[in-house]
Tab-separated table of C-alpha atoms and ligand atoms in Angstrom:
chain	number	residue	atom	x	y	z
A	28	UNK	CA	-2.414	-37.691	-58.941
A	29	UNK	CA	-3.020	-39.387	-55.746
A	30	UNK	CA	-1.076	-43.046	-55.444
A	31	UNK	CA	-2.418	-45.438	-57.458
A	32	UNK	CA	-1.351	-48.738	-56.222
A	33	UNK	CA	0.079	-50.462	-59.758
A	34	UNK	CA	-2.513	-53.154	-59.337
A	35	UNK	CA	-5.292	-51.134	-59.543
A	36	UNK	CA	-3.680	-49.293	-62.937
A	37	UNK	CA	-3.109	-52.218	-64.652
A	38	UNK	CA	-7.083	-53.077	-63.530
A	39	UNK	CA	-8.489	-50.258	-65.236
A	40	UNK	CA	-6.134	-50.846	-68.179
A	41	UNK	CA	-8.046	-54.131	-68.487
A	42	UNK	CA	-11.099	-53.282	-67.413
A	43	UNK	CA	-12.395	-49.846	-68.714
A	44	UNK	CA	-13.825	-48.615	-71.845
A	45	UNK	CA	-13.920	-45.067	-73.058
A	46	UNK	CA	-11.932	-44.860	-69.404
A	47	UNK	CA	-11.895	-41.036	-68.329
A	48	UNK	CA	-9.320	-39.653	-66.199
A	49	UNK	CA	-10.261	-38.743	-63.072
A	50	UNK	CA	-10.494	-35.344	-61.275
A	51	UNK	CA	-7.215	-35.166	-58.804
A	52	UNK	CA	-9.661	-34.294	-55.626
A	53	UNK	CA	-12.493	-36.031	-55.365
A	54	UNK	CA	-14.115	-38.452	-52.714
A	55	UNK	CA	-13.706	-42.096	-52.592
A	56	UNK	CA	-17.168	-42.124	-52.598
A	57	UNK	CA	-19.391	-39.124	-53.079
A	58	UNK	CA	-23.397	-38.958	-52.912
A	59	UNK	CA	-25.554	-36.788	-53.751
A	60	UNK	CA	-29.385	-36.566	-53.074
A	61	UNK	CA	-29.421	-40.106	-53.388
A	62	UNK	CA	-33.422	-41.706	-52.976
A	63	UNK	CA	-34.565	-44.952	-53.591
A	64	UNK	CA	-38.198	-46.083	-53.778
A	65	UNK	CA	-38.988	-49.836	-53.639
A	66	UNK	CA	-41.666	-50.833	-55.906
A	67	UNK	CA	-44.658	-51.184	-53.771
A	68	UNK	CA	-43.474	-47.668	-52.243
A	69	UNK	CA	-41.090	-47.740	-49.249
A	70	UNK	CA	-39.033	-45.339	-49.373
A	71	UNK	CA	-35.646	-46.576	-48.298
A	72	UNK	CA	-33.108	-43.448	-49.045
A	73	UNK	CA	-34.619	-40.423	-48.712
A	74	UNK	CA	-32.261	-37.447	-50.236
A	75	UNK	CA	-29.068	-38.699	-48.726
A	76	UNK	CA	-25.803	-36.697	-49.665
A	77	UNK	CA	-22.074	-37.661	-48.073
A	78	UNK	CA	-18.628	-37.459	-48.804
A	79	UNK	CA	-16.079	-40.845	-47.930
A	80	UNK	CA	-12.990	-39.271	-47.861
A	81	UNK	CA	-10.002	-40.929	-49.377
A	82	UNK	CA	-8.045	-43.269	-47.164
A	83	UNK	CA	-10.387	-43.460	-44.637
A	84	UNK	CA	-12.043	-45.822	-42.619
A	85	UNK	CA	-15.889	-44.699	-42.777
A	86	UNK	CA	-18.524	-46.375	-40.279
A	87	UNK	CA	-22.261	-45.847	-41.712
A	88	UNK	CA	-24.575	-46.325	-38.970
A	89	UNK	CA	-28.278	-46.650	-38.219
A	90	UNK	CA	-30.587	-49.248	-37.056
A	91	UNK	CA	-32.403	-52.053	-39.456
A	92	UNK	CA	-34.326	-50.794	-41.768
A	93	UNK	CA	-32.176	-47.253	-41.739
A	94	UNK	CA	-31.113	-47.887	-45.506
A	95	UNK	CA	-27.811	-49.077	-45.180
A	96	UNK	CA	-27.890	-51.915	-47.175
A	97	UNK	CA	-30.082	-50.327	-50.001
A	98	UNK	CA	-27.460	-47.548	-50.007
A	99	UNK	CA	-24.475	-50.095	-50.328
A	100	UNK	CA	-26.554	-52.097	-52.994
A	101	UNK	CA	-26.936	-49.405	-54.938
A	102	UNK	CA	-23.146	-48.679	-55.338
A	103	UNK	CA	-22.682	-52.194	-56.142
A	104	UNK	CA	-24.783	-52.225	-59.003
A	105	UNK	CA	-27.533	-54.380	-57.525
A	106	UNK	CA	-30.396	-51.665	-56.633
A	107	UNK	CA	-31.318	-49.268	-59.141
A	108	UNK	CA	-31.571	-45.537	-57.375
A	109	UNK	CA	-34.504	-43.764	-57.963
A	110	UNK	CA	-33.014	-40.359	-58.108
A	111	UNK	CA	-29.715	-38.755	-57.496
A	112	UNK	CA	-25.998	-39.439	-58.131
A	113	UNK	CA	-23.235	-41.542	-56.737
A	114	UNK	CA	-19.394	-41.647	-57.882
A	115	UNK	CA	-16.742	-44.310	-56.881
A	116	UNK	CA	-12.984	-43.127	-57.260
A	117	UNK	CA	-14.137	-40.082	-58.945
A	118	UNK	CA	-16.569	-42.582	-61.750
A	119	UNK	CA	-20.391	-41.723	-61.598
A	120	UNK	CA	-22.263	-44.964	-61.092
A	121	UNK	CA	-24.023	-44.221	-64.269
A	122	UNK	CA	-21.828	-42.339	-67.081
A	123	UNK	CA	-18.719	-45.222	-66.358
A	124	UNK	CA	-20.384	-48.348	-64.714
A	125	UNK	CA	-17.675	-50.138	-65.447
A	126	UNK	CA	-14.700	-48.238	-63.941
A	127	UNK	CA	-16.839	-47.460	-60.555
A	128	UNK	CA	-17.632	-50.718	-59.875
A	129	UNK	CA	-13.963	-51.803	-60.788
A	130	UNK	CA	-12.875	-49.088	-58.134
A	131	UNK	CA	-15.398	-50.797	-55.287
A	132	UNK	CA	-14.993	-54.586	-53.628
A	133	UNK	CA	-17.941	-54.833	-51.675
A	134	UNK	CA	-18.285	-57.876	-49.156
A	135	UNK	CA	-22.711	-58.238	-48.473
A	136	UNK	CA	-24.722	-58.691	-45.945
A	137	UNK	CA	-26.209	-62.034	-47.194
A	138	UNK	CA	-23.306	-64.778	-47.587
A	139	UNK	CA	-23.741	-65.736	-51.182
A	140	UNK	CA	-21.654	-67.753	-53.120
A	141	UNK	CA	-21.818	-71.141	-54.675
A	142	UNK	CA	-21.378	-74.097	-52.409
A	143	UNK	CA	-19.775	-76.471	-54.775
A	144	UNK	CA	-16.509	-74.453	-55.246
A	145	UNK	CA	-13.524	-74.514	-53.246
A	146	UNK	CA	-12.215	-71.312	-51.707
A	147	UNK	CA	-9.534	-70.855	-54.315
A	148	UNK	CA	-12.006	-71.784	-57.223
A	149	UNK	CA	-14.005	-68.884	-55.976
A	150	UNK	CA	-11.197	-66.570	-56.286
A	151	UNK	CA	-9.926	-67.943	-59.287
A	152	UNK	CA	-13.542	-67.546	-60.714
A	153	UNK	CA	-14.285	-63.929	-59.287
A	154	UNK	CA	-10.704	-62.742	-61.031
A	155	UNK	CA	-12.051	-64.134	-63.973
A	156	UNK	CA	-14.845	-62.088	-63.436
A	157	UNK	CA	-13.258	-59.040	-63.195
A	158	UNK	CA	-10.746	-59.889	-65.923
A	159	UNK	CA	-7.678	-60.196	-63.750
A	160	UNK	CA	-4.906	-61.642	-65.607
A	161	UNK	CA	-4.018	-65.231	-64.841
A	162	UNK	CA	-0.160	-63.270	-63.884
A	163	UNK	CA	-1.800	-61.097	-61.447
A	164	UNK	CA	-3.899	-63.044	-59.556
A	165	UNK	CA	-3.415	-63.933	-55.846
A	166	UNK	CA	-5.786	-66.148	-54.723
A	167	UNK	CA	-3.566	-68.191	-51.999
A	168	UNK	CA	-2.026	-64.460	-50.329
A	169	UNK	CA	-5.829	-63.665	-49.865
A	170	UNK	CA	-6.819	-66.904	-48.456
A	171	UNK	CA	-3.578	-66.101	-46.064
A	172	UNK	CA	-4.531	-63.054	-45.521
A	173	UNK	CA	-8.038	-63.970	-44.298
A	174	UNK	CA	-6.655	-67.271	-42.563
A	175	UNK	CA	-8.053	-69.412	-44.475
A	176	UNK	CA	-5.295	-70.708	-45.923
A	177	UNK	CA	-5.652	-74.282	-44.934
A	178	UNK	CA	-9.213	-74.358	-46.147
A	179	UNK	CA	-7.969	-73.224	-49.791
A	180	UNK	CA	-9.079	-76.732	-51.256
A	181	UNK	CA	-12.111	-77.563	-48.802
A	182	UNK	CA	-15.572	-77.614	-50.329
A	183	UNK	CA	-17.067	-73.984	-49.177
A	184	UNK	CA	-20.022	-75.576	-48.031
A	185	UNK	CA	-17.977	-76.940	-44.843
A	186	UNK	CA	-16.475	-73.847	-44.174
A	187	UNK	CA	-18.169	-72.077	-40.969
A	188	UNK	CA	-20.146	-68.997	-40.967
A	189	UNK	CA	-17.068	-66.762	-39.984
A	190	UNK	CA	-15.108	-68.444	-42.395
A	191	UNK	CA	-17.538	-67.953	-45.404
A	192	UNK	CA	-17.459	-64.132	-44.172
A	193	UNK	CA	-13.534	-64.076	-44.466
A	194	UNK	CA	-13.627	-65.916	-47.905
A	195	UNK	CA	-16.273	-62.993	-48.983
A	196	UNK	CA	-13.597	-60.255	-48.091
A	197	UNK	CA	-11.047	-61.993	-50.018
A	198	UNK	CA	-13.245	-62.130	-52.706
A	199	UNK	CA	-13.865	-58.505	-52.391
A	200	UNK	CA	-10.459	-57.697	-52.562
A	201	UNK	CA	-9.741	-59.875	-55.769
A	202	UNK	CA	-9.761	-56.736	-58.121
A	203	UNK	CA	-7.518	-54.895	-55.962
A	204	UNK	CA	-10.585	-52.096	-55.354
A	205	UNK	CA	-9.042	-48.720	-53.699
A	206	UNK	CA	-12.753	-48.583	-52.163
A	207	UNK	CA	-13.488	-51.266	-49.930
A	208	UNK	CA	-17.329	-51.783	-48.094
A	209	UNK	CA	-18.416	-54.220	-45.426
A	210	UNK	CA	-22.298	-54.352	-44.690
A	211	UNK	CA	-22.277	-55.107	-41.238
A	212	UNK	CA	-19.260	-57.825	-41.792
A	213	UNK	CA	-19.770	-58.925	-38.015
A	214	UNK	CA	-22.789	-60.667	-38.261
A	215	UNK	CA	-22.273	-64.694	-37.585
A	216	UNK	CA	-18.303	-63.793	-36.822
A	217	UNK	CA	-17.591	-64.452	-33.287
A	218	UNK	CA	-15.200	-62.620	-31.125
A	219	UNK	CA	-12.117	-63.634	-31.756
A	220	UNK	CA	-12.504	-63.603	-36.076
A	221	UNK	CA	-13.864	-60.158	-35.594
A	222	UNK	CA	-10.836	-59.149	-33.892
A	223	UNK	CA	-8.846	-60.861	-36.895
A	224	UNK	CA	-11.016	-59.412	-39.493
A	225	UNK	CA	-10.721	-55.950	-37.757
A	226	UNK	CA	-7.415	-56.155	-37.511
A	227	UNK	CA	-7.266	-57.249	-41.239
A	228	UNK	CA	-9.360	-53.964	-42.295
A	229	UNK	CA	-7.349	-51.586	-40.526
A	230	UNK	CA	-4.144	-53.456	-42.582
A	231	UNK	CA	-5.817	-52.891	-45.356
A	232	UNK	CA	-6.799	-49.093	-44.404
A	233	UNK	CA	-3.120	-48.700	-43.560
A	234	UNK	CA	-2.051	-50.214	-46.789
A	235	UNK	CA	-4.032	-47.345	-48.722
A	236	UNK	CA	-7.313	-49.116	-49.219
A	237	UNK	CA	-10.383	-46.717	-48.094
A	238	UNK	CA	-12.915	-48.500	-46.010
A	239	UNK	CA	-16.668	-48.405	-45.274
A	240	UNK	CA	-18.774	-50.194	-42.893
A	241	UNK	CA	-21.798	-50.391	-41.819
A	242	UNK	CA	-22.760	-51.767	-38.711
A	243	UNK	CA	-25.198	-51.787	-35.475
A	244	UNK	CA	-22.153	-52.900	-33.416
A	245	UNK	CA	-21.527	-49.156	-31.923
A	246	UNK	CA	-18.503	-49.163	-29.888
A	247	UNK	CA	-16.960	-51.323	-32.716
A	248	UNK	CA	-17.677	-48.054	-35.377
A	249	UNK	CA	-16.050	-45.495	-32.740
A	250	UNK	CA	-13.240	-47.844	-32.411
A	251	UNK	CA	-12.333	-48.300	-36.210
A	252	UNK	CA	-13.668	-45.739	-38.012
A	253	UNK	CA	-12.389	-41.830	-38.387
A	254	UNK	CA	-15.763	-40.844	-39.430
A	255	UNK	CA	-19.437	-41.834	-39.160
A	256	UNK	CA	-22.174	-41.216	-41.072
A	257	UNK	CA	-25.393	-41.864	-39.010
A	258	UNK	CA	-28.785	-42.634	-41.248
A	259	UNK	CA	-32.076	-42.916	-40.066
A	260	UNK	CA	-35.399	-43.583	-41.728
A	261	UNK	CA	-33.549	-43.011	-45.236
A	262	UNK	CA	-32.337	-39.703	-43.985
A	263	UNK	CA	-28.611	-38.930	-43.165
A	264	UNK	CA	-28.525	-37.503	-39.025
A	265	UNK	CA	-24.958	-36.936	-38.948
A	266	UNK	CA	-22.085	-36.971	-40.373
A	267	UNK	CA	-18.730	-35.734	-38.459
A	268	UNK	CA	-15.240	-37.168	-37.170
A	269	UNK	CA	-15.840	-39.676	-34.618
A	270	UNK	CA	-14.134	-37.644	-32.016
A	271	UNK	CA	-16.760	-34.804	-32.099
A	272	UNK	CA	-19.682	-36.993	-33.144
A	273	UNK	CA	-19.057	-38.613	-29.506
A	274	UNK	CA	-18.079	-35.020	-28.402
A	275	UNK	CA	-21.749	-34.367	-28.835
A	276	UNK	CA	-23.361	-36.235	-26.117
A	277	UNK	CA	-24.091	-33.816	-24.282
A	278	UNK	CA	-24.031	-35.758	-20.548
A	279	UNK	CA	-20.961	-36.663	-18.857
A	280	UNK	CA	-20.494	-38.283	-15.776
A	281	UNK	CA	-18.017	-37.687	-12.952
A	282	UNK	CA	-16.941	-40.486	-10.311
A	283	UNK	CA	-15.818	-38.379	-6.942
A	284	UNK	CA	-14.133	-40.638	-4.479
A	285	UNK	CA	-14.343	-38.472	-1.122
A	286	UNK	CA	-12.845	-38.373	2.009
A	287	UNK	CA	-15.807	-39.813	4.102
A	288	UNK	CA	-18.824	-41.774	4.447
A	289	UNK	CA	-21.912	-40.117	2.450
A	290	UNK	CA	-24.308	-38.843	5.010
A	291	UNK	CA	-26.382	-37.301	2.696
A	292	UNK	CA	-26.547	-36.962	-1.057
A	293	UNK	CA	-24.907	-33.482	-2.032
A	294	UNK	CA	-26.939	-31.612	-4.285
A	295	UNK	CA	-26.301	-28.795	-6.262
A	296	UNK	CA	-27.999	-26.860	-9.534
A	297	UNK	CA	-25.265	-28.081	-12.313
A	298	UNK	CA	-26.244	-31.560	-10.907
A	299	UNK	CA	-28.250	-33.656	-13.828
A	300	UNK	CA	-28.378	-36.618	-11.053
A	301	UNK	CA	-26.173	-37.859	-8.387
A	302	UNK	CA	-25.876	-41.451	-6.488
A	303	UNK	CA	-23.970	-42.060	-3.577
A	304	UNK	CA	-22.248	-45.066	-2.705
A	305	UNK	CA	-19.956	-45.595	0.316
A	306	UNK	CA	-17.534	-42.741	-0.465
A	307	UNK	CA	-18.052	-42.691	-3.744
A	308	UNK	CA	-21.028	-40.014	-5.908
A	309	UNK	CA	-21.923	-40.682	-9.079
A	310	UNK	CA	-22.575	-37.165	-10.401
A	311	UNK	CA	-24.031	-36.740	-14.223
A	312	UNK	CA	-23.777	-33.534	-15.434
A	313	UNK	CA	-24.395	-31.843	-18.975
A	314	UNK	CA	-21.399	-30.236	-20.500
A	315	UNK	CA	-23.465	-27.893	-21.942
A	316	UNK	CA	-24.776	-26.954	-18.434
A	317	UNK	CA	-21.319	-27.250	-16.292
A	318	UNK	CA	-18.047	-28.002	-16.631
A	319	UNK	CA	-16.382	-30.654	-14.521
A	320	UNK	CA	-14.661	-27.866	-12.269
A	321	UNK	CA	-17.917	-26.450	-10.640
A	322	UNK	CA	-19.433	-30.409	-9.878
A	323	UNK	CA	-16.149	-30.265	-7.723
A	324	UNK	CA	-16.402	-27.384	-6.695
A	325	UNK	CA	-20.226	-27.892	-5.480
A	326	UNK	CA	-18.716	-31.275	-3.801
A	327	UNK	CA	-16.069	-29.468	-1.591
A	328	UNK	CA	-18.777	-26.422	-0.744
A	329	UNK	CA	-20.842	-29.265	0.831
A	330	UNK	CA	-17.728	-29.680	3.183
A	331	UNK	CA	-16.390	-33.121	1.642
A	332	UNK	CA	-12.742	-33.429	0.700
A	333	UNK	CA	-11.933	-35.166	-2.155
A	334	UNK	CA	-9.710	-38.075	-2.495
A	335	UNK	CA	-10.361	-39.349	-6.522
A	336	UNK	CA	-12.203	-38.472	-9.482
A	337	UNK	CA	-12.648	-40.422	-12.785
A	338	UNK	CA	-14.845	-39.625	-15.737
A	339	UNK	CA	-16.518	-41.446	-17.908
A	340	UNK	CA	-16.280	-40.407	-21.845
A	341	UNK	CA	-20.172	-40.977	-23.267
A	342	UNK	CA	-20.047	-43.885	-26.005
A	343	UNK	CA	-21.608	-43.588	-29.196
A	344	UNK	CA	-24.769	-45.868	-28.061
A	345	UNK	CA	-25.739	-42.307	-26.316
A	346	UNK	CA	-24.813	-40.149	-28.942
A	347	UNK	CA	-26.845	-42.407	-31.251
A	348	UNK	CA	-29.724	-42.776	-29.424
A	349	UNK	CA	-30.124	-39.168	-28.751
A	350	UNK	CA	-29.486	-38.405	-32.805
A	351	UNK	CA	-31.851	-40.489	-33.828
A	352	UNK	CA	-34.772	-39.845	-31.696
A	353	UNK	CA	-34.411	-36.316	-32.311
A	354	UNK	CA	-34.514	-36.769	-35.617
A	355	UNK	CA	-37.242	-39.003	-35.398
B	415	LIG	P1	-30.655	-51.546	-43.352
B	415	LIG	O1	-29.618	-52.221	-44.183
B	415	LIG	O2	-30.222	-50.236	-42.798
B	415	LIG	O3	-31.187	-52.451	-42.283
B	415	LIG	P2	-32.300	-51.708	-45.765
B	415	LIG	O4	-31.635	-50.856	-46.765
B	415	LIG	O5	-32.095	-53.171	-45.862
B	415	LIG	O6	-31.903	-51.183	-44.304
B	415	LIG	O7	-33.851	-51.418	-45.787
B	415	LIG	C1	-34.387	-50.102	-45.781
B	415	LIG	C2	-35.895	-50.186	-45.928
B	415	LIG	O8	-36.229	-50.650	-47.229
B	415	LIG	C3	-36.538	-51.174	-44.959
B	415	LIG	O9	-37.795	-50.652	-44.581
B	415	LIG	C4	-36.710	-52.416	-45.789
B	415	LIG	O10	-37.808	-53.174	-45.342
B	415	LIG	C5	-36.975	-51.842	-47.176
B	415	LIG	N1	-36.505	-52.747	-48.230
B	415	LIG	C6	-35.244	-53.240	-48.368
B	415	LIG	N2	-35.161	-54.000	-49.483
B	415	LIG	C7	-36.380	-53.975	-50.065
B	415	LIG	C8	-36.927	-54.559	-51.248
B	415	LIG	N3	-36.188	-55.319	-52.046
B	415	LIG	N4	-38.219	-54.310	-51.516
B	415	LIG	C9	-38.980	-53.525	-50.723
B	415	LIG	N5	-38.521	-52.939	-49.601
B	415	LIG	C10	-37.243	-53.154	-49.259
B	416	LIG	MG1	-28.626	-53.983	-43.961
């Protein structure tokens, strides 16, 4: 059995009927040809099938109107699917309801909660929800947890939009979910809480907790996440460890420092495109084309020495943009 965290035990104890034991390998969250039609016929999710491995922290990406939210909705409980399967901690969505959405805290993409309760009452009142015992409830080590523990008593309609975005991850977490999704959770946060609540998640992801996110914010996903999904039109474009998803731009470029002014631009055949400054050529090359040893190489033959070199590792901004438009 993998670790159940005690919390989460005593959860299903409480919270499941006709509770099935789980299989010992499967996915924190696994789709499978998942489509959703609104009524009045968009088609939002269009056959999408992914794994979230356990323990990770799992970056969905793709831009508005991709299906990211309808995808996350539907896991919650609040779209119904049109077609095809989805499982939380090993539960299908629709044979045990209630144990896969007791495995899942999911924090929206619209803040919504009522404005006349205090920050602990909306704990208090989401445990109740979920049927947390009065002993195991820990409404005031959230708020802590979120920094918002000075705010515990204020009305929640004075709290700011960042801090309304922390109190809906605490309330998230209230269940003690081993699954835990963010639709784009940076929206209205400014710098310094998104550091916070970044810092929070990856807690969290150390703590055991597997995480998903969705979110335009590019460099933020290759920073946090050990795996993105990309989605596009309702379709899924990729899906791959973040190291070789950014591995896959396919243009790289090289900064050679050399030993004297440009006179002309050097030029060779493994050269994408090259601009000179001062000393200094900006060569872009595809890695599929050359390797960083003949750009050198075609520097030197053109009789310059050279004094530096630094590369530049593409972001995910150009591995997205060139997945999607293909795939367009
Ligand atoms: P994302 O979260 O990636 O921005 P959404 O899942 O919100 O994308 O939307 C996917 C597509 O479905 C969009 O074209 C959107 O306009 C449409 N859509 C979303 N919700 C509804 C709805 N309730 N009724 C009809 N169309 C919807
Ligand atoms: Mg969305």
């Amino acid at each position: 059995m993998h670790p159940l965290r005690p919390g989460y035990r005593l959860l299903l104890d409480f919270a499941a009927t006709g509770r099935i034991a789980p299989s010992m390998t499967y996915a924190a969250i696994s789709i499978r040809d998942l489509c959703k039609t609104y009524a009045g016929g968009k088609r939002a999710l269009d056959g999408v099938s992914f794994d979230v491995p356990q323990g990770t922290i799992f970056g969905l990406l793709g831009p508005n109107g991709a299906g990211k939210s309808t995808l996350i909705n539907i896991l919650a409980g609040l779209v119904n699917k049109t077609s095809g399967t989805a499982s939380i901690w090993g539960f299908d969505i629709d044979a045990h309801p209630r144990n896969a959405k007791a495995s899942i805290g999911i924090v929206n993409q619209e803040i919504l909660f009522d404005p006349f309760f205090t920050p602990v009452e909306t704990l208090e009142i989401q445990a109740g929800l979920y049927g947390v015992p009065k002993s195991e409830r820990r409404s005031l080590e959230l708020l802590r947890a979120v920094h918002l523990e000075d705010k515990a008593n204020a009305y929640a309609r004075t709290l700011s939009g960042g801090m309304k975005r922390r109190l809906m991850v605490a309330k998230a977490l209230v269940h003690r979910p081993p699954v835990l999704v963010l639709d784009e959770p940076t929206a209205g946060v400014d710098i310094q809480l998104r550091q916070q609540l970044w810092a929070y998640v990856r807690e969290l992801n150390a703590a055991g907790t597997t995480v998903v996110l969705t979110t335009h914010y590019l460099e933020e996903a290759e920073e946090l996440c050990d795996r993105i999904a990309i989605i596009n039109g309702g379709r899924l474009v990729a899906n791959e460890p973040t190291t070789e998803l950014v591995g896959r731009a396919q243009e790289k470029v090289v900064d050679v420092t050399v030993d004297r002014e440009l006179t002309d631009t050097p030029s060779a055949s493994c050269f994408e495109r090259v601009e000179a400054r001062g000393r200094v050529l900006s060569i872009t090359y595809r890695k599929d084309v050359a390797n960083a040893g003949e750009v050198l190489a075609a520097v030197t033959r053109d009789g310059y020495g050279i004094v530096d070199v630094s590369t530049k590792e593409p972001d995910l901004e150009d591995v997205f943009l060139s997945m999607t438009n293909s795939a367009g």
